[in-house]
Coordinates of C-alpha atoms in Angstrom, one line a residue:
Chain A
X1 CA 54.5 10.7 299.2
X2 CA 51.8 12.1 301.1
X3 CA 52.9 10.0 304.4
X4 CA 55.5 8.0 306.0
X5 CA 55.0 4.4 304.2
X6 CA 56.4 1.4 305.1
X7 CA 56.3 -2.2 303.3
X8 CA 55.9 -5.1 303.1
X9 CA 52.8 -4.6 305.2
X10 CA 52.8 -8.3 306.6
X11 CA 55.2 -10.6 306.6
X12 CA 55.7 -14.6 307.9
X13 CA 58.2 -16.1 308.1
X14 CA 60.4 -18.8 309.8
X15 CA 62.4 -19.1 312.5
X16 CA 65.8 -18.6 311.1
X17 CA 65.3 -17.0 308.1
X18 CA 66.7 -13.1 307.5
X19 CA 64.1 -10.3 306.7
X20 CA 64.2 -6.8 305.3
X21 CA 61.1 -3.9 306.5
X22 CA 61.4 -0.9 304.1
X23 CA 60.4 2.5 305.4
X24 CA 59.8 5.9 302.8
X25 CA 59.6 8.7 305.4
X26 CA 58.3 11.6 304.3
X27 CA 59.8 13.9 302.0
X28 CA 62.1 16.2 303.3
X29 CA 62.0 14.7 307.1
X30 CA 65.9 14.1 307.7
X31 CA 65.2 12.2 310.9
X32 CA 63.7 9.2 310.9
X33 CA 63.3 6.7 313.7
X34 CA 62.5 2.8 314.2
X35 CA 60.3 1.5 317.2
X36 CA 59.2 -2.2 317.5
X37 CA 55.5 -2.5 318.9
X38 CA 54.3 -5.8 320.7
X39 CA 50.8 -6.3 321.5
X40 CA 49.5 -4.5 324.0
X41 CA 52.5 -2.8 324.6
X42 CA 53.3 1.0 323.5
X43 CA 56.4 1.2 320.9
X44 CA 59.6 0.6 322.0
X45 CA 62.3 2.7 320.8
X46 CA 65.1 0.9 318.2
X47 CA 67.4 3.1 316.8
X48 CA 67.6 6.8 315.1
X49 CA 68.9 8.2 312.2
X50 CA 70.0 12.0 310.9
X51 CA 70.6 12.1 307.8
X52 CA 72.3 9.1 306.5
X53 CA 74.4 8.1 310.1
X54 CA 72.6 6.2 313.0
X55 CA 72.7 8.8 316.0
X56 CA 71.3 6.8 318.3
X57 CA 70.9 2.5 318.0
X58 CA 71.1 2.2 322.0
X59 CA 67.3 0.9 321.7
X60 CA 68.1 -1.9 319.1
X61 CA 68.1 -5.6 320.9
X62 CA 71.1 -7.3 320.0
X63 CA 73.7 -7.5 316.8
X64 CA 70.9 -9.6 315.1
X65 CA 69.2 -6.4 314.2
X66 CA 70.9 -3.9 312.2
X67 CA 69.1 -1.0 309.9
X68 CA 70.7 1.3 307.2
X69 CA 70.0 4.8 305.2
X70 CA 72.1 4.9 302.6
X71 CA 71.3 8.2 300.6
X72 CA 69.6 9.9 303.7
X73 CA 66.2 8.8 303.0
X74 CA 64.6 4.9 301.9
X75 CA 65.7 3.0 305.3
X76 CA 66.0 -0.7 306.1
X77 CA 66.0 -2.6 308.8
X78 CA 67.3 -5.8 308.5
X79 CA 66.6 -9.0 311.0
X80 CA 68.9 -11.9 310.9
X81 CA 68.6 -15.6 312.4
X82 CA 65.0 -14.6 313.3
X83 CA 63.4 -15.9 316.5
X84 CA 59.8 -15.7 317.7
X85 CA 60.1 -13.4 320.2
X86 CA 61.0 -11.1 317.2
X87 CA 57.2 -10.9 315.6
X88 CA 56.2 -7.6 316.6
X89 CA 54.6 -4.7 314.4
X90 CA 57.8 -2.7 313.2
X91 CA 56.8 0.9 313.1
X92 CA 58.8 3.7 311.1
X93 CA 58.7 7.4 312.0
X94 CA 60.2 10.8 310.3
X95 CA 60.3 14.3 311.8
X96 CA 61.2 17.5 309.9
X97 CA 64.0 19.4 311.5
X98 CA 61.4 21.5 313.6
X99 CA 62.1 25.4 314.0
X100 CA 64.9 26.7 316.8
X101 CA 65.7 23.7 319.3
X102 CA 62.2 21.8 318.8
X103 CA 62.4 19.1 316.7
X104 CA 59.2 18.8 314.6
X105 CA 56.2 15.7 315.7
X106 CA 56.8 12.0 314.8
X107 CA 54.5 10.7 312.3
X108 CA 54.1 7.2 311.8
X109 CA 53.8 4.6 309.2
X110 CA 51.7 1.7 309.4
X111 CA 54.4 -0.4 310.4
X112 CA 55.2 -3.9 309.1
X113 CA 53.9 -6.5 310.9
X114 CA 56.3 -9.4 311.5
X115 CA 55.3 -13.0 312.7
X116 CA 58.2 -15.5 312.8
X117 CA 56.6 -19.0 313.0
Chain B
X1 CA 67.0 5.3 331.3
X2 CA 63.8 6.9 331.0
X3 CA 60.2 4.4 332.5
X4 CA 57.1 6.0 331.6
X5 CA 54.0 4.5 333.9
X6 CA 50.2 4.9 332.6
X7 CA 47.4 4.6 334.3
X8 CA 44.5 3.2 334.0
X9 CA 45.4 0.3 331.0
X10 CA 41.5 0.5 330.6
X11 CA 38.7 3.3 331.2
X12 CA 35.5 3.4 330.1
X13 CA 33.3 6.6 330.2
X14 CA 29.6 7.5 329.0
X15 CA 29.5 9.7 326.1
X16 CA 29.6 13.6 327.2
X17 CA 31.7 12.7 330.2
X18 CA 35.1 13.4 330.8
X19 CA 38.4 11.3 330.7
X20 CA 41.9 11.5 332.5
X21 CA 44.9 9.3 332.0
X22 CA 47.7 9.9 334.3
X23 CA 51.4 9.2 333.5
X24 CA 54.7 9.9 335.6
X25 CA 58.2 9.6 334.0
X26 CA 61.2 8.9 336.1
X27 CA 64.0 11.2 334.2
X28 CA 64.1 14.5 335.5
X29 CA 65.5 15.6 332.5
X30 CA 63.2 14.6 330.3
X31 CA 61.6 18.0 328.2
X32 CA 59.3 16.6 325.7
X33 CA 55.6 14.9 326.3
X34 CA 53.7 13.8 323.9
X35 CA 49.9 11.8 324.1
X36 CA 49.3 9.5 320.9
X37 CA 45.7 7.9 320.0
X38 CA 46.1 4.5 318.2
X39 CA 42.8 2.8 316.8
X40 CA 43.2 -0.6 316.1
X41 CA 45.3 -2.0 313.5
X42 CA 46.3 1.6 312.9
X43 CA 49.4 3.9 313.2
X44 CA 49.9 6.2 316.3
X45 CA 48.8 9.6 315.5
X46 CA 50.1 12.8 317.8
X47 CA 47.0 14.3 319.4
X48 CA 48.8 16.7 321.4
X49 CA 52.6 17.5 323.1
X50 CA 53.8 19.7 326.1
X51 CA 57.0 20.7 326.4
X52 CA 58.9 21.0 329.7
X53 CA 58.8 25.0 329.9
X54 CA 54.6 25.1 329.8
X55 CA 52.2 23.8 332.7
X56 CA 49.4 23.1 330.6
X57 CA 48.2 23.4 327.2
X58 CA 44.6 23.2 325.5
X59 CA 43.3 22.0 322.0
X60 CA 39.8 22.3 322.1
X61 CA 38.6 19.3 324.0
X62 CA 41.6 17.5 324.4
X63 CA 44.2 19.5 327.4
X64 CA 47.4 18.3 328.4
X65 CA 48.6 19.1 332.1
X66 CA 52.7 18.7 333.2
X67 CA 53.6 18.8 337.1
X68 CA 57.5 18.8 336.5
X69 CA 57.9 18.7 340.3
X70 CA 55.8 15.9 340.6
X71 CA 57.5 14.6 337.6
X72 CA 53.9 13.5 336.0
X73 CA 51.3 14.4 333.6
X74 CA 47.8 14.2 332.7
X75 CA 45.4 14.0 329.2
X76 CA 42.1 15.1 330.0
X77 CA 39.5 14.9 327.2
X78 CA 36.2 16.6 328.0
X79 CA 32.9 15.7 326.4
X80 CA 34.0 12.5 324.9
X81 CA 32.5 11.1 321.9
X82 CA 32.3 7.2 320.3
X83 CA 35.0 8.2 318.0
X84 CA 37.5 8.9 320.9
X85 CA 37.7 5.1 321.5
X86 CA 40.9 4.0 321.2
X87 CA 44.3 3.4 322.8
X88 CA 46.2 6.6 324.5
X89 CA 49.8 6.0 324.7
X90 CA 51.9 8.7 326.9
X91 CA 55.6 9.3 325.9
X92 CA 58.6 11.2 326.9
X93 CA 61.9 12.3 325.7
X94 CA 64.6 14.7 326.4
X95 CA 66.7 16.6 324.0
X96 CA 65.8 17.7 320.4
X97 CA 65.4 14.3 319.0
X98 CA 62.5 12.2 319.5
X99 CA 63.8 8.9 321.0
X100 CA 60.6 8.6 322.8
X101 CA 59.6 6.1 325.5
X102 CA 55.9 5.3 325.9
X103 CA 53.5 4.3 328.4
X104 CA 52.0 0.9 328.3
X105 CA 48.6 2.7 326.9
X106 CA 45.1 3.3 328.4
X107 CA 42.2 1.7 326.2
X108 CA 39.4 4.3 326.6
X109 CA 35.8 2.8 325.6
X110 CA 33.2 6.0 325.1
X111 CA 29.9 4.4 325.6
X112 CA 26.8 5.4 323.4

């Protein structure tokens, strides 16, 4: 697709429960990147992937959290026990590789906005 | 790790004026600075980057100043316009990925 998209675009649910936020990055972009974005705040940095391996999950909160890339693109993150200090917008990134030692710019989806009630 | 502080959290300008947000990271290290404009309810969208090796780049009316010394760096937008309302988020990273940690934001309000 055209951009990085991400679904669902909303979703409640209840303390508790397990949820799965879908992210397409853009075709071609081998890294892609979660970030968790309260309100108010600026986006806080999850976890990383290259390809199909995490290369970097230092940023994701506790073991409740946990995301996947399977085949090197579609990625899931994946929320378990949920609490209310989880509802957050969920924002995915890709990059393209970038030329020499630069990796190329994020670009953003619309992130998934999840309120746990 | 890397802390990324932003000032002001809100500025307000008249339209044609200029605007500067100031941020100062604390990891030396740190090679990569990017600005990010976020309307509401929308996605962050790159408006311009620096990278550690360059004191200052220019895109029109948007400029991007880095004082590694200092260990901060500036966005100044000159003639601003309605449409430039919006959050500014600063953000730094080091290496070639993009494991980026932001500022708290700076809403800018361009008044008519």
């Amino acid at each position: 697709g055209a951009g990085v998209s991400q679904t669902p675009s909303n979703k409640v649910t209840e303390k508790g429960k397990y949820v799965e936020l879908r992210c397409d990055p853009i075709s071609g972009h081998t890294a892609l990147y979660w970030y968790r974005q309260s309100l108010g705040q600026g986006p806080e940095f999850l976890i990383y992937f290259q390809g199909t391996g995490a290369a970097d999950d230092s940023g994701l909160p506790n073991d409740r959290f946990f995301a996947v890339r399977p085949e090197g693109s579609v990625s899931t993150l994946k929320i378990q026990r949920t609490e209310r200090g989880d509802s957050a917008v969920y924002l995915c990134a890709s990059s393209s590789p970038g030329t020499g030692s630069n990796t190329g710019e994020l670009f953003f989806g619309e992130g998934s906005r999840l309120t746990v009630l | 790790g890397e802390n990324v502080e932003q000032h002001p959290s809100t500025l307000s300008v008249q339209e044609g004026d200029s605007a500067v947000i100031k941020c100062t990271y604390s990891d030396s290290a740190s090679n990569y600075f990017p600005w990010y404009k976020q309307e509401l309810g929308k996605r962050p969208q790159l408006i311009i980057d620096i990278r550690s090796n360059v004191g200052e780049k220019k895109d029109q009316r948007i400029a991007v100043t880095l004082n590694k010394t200092a260990k901060h760096f500036s966005l100044h937008i000159t003639e601003t316009q309605p449409e430039d309302s919006a959050v500014y988020f600063c953000a730094a990273s080091l290496g070639s990925a993009r494991q980026l940690t932001f500022g708290s934001g700076t809403q800018l309000t361009v008044l008519p």
